[in-house]
mmCIF file of C-alpha atoms in Angstrom:
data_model
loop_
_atom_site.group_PDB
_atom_site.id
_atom_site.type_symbol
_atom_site.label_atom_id
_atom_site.label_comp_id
_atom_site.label_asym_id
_atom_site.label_seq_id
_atom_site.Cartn_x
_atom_site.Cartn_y
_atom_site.Cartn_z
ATOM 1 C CA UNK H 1 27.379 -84.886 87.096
ATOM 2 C CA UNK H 2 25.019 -86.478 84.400
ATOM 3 C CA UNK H 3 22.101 -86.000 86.551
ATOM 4 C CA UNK H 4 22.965 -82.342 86.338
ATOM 5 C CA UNK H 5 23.230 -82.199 82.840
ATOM 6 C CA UNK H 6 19.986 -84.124 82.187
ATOM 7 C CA UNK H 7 18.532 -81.814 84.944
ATOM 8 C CA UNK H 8 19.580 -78.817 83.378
ATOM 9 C CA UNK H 9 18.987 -79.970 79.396
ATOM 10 C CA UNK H 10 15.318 -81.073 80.981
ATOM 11 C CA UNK H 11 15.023 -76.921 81.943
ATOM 12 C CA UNK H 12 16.618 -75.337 78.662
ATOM 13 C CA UNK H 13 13.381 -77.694 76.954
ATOM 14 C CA UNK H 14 11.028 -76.664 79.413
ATOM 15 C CA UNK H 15 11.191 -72.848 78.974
ATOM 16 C CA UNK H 16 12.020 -73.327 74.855
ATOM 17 C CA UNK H 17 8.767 -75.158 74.753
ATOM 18 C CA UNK H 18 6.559 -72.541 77.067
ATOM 19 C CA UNK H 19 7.846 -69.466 75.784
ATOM 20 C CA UNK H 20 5.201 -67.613 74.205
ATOM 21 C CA UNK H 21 5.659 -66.715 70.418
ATOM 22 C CA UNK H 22 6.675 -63.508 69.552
ATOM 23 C CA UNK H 23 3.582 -61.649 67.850
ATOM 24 C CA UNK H 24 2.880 -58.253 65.390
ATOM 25 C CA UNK H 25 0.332 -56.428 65.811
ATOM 26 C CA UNK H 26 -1.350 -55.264 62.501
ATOM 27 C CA UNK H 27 -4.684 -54.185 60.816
ATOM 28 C CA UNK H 28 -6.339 -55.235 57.593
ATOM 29 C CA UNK H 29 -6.185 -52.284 54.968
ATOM 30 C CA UNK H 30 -6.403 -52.854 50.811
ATOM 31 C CA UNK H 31 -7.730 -51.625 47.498
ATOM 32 C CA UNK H 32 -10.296 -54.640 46.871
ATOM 33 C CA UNK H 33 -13.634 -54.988 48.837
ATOM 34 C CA UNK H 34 -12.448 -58.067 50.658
ATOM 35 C CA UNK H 35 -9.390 -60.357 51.758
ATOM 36 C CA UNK H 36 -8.859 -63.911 52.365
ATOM 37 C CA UNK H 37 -7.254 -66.030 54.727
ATOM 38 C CA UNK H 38 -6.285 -69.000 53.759
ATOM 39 C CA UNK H 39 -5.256 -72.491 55.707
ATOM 40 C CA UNK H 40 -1.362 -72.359 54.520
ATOM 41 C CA UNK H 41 0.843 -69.648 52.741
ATOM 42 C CA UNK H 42 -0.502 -69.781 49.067
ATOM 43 C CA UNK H 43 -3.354 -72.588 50.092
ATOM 44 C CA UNK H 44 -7.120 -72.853 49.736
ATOM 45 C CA UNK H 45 -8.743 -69.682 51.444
ATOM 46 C CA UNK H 46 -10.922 -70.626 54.278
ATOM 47 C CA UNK H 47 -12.402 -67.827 55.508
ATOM 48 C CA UNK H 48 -13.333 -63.810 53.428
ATOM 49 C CA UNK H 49 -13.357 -60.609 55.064
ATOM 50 C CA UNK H 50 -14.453 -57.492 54.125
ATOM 51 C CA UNK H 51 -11.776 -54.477 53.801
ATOM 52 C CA UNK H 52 -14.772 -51.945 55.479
ATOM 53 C CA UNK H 53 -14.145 -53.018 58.897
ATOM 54 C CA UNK H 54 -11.414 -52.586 61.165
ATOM 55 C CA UNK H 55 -9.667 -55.691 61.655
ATOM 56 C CA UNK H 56 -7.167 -56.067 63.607
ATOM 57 C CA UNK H 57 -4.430 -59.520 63.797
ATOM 58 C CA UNK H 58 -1.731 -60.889 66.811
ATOM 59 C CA UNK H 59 0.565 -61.570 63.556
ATOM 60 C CA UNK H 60 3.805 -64.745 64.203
ATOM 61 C CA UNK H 61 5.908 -66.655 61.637
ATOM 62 C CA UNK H 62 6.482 -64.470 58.369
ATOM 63 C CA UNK H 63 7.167 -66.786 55.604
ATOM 64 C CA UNK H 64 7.225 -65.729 52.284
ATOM 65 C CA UNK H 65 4.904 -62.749 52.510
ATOM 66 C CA UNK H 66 2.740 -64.577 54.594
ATOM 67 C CA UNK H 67 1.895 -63.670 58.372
ATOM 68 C CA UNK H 68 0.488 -66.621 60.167
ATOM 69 C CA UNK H 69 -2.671 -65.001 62.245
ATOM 70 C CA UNK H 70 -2.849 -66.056 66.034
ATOM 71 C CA UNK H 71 -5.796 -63.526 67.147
ATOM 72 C CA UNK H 72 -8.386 -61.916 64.788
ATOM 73 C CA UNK H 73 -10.551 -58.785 66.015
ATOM 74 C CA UNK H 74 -13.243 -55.817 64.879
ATOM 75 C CA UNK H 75 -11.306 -52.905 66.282
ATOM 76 C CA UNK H 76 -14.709 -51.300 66.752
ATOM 77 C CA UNK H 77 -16.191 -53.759 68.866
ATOM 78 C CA UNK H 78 -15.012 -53.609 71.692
ATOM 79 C CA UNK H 79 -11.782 -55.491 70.520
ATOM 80 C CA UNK H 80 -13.666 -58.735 70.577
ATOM 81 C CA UNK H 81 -12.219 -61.390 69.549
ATOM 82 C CA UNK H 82 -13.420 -62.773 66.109
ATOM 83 C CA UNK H 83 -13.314 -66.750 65.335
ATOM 84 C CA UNK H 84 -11.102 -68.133 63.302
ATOM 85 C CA UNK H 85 -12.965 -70.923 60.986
ATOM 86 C CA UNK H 86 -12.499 -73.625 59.202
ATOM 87 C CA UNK H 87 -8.611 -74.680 58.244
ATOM 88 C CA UNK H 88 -8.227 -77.904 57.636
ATOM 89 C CA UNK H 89 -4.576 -77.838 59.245
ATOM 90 C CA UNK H 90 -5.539 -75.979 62.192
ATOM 91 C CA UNK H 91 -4.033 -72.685 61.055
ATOM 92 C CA UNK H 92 -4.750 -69.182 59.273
ATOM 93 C CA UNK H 93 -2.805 -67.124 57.139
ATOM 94 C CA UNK H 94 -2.915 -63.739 55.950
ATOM 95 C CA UNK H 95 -0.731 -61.751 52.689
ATOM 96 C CA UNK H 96 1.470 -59.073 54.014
ATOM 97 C CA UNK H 97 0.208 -56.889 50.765
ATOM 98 C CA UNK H 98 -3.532 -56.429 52.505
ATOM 99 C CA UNK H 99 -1.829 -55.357 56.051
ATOM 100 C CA UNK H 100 -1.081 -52.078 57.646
ATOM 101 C CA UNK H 101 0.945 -50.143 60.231
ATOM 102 C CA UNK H 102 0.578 -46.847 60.768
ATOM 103 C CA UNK H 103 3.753 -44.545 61.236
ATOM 104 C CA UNK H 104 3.429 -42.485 64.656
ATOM 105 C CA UNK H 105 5.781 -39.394 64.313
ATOM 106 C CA UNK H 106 2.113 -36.737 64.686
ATOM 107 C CA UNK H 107 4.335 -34.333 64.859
ATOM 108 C CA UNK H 108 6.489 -34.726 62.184
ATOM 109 C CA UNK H 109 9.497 -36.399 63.404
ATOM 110 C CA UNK H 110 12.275 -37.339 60.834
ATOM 111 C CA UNK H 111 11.990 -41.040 60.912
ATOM 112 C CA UNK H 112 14.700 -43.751 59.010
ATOM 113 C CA UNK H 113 13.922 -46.961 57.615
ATOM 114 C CA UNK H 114 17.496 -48.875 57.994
ATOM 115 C CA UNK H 115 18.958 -51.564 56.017
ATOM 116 C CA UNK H 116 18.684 -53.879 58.928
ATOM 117 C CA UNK H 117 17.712 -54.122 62.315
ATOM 118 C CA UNK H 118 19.835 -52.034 63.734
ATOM 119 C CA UNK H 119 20.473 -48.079 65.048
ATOM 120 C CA UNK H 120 23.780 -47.748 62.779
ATOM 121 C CA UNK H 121 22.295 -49.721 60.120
ATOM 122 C CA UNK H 122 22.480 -47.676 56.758
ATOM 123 C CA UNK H 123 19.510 -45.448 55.863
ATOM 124 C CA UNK H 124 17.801 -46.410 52.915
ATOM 125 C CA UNK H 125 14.669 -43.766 53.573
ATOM 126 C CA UNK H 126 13.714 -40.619 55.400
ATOM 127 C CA UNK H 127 10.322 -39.369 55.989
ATOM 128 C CA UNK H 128 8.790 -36.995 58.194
ATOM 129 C CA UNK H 129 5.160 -37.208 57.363
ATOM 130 C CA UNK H 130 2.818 -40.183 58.516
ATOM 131 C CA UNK H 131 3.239 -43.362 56.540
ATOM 132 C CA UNK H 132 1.066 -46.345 55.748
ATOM 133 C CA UNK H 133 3.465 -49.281 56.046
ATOM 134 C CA UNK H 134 3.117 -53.197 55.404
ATOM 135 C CA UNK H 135 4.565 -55.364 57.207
ATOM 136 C CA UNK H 136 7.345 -58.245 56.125
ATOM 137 C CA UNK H 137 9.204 -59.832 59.135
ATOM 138 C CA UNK H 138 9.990 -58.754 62.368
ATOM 139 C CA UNK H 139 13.022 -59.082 64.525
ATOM 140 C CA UNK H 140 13.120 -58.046 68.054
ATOM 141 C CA UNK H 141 12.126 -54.455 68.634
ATOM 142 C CA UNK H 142 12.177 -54.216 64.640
ATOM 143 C CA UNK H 143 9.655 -54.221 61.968
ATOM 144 C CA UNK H 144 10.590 -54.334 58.067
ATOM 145 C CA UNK H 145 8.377 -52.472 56.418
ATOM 146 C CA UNK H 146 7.270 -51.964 52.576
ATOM 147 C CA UNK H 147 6.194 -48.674 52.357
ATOM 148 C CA UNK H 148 2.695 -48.511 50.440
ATOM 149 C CA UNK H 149 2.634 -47.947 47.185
ATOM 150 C CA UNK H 150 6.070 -47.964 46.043
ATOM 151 C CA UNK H 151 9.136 -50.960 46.266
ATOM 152 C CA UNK H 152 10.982 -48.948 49.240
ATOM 153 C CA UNK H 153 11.608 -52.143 51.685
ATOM 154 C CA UNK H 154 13.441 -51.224 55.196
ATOM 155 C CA UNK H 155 13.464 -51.713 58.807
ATOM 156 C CA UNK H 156 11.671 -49.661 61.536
ATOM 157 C CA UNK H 157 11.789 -49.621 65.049
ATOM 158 C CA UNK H 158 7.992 -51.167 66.584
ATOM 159 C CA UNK H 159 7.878 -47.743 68.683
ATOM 160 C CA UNK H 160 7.547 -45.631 66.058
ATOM 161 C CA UNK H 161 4.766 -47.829 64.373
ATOM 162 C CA UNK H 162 0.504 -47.931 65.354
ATOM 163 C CA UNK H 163 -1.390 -50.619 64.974
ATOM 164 C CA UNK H 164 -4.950 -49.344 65.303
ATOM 165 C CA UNK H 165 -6.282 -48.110 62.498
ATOM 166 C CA UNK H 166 -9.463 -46.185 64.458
ATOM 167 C CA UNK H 167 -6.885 -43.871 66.941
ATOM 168 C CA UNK H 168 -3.599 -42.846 66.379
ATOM 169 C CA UNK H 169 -1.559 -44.584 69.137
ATOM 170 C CA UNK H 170 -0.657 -41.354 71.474
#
């Protein structure tokens, strides 16, 4: 019986460890000519890039207003993957304030942002044109969202949402 136990403790671990992070998908947009990444939320920036291209991030662990930033890549090129330099601890972090999603309803769907994460969640906003949104957290197939320029703060479902800021995501 304890050798079953161990056995099955041992798998639980195994998959824990080697499941793959859950990641966002966003794109650099902002009012100033560039924006930093930095080697911790609210550390020493280690790396500058400029707001006129199209960058795009694989986005995990929102902490404070901070995304940490798995993949980086210039939407126009191919997609190519960009390096990430020079953190001292090995990781990169971005401000939620310089990223954007897109809202997909083209064809002017009424779309909810909810309270929380949820289809019978309260709605706290309803719009029907396209939105630029910023991302905050994520949980499961939900985004919360700030919308840009103004305080409104609710959750979205990731379907409704594009990521590329080049195409519209038809």
């Amino acid at each position: 019986m304890k050798k079953i136990v161990l056995m099955t403790i041992l798998l639980v671990t195994a998959f824990t460890v080697g499941a793959k992070e859950k990641t966002l998908i966003a794109y650099l947009c902002g009012d100033s000519t560039c924006s930093y990444i930095l080697n911790k939320p609210s550390g020493a920036t280690v790396m500058t890039l400029s707001c006129y291209e199209p960058y795009m991030f694989s986005l995990s662990s929102p902490q404070d207003g901070w995304w940490k930033i798995n993949d980086l890549w210039n939407a126009a090129d191919d997609e190519d993957t960009t390096s990430l330099v020079g953190s001292d601890t090995g990781e990169y972090w971005i401000h939620f304030s310089v990223l954007g999603l897109g809202t997909s309803n083209y064809g002017g769907q009424e779309l909810h942002l909810r309270a929380a994460p949820d289809q019978n969640a309260d709605i706290v906003f309803t719009f029907n044109q396209e939105l630029l949104l910023m991302p905050l957290d994520f949980e499961g197939d939900w985004v919360k969202v700030m919308v840009d320029g103004c305080d409104i703060v609710g959750w979205i479902e990731n379907e409704w949402l594009c990521s590329n800021p080049l195409t519209n995501c038809c």
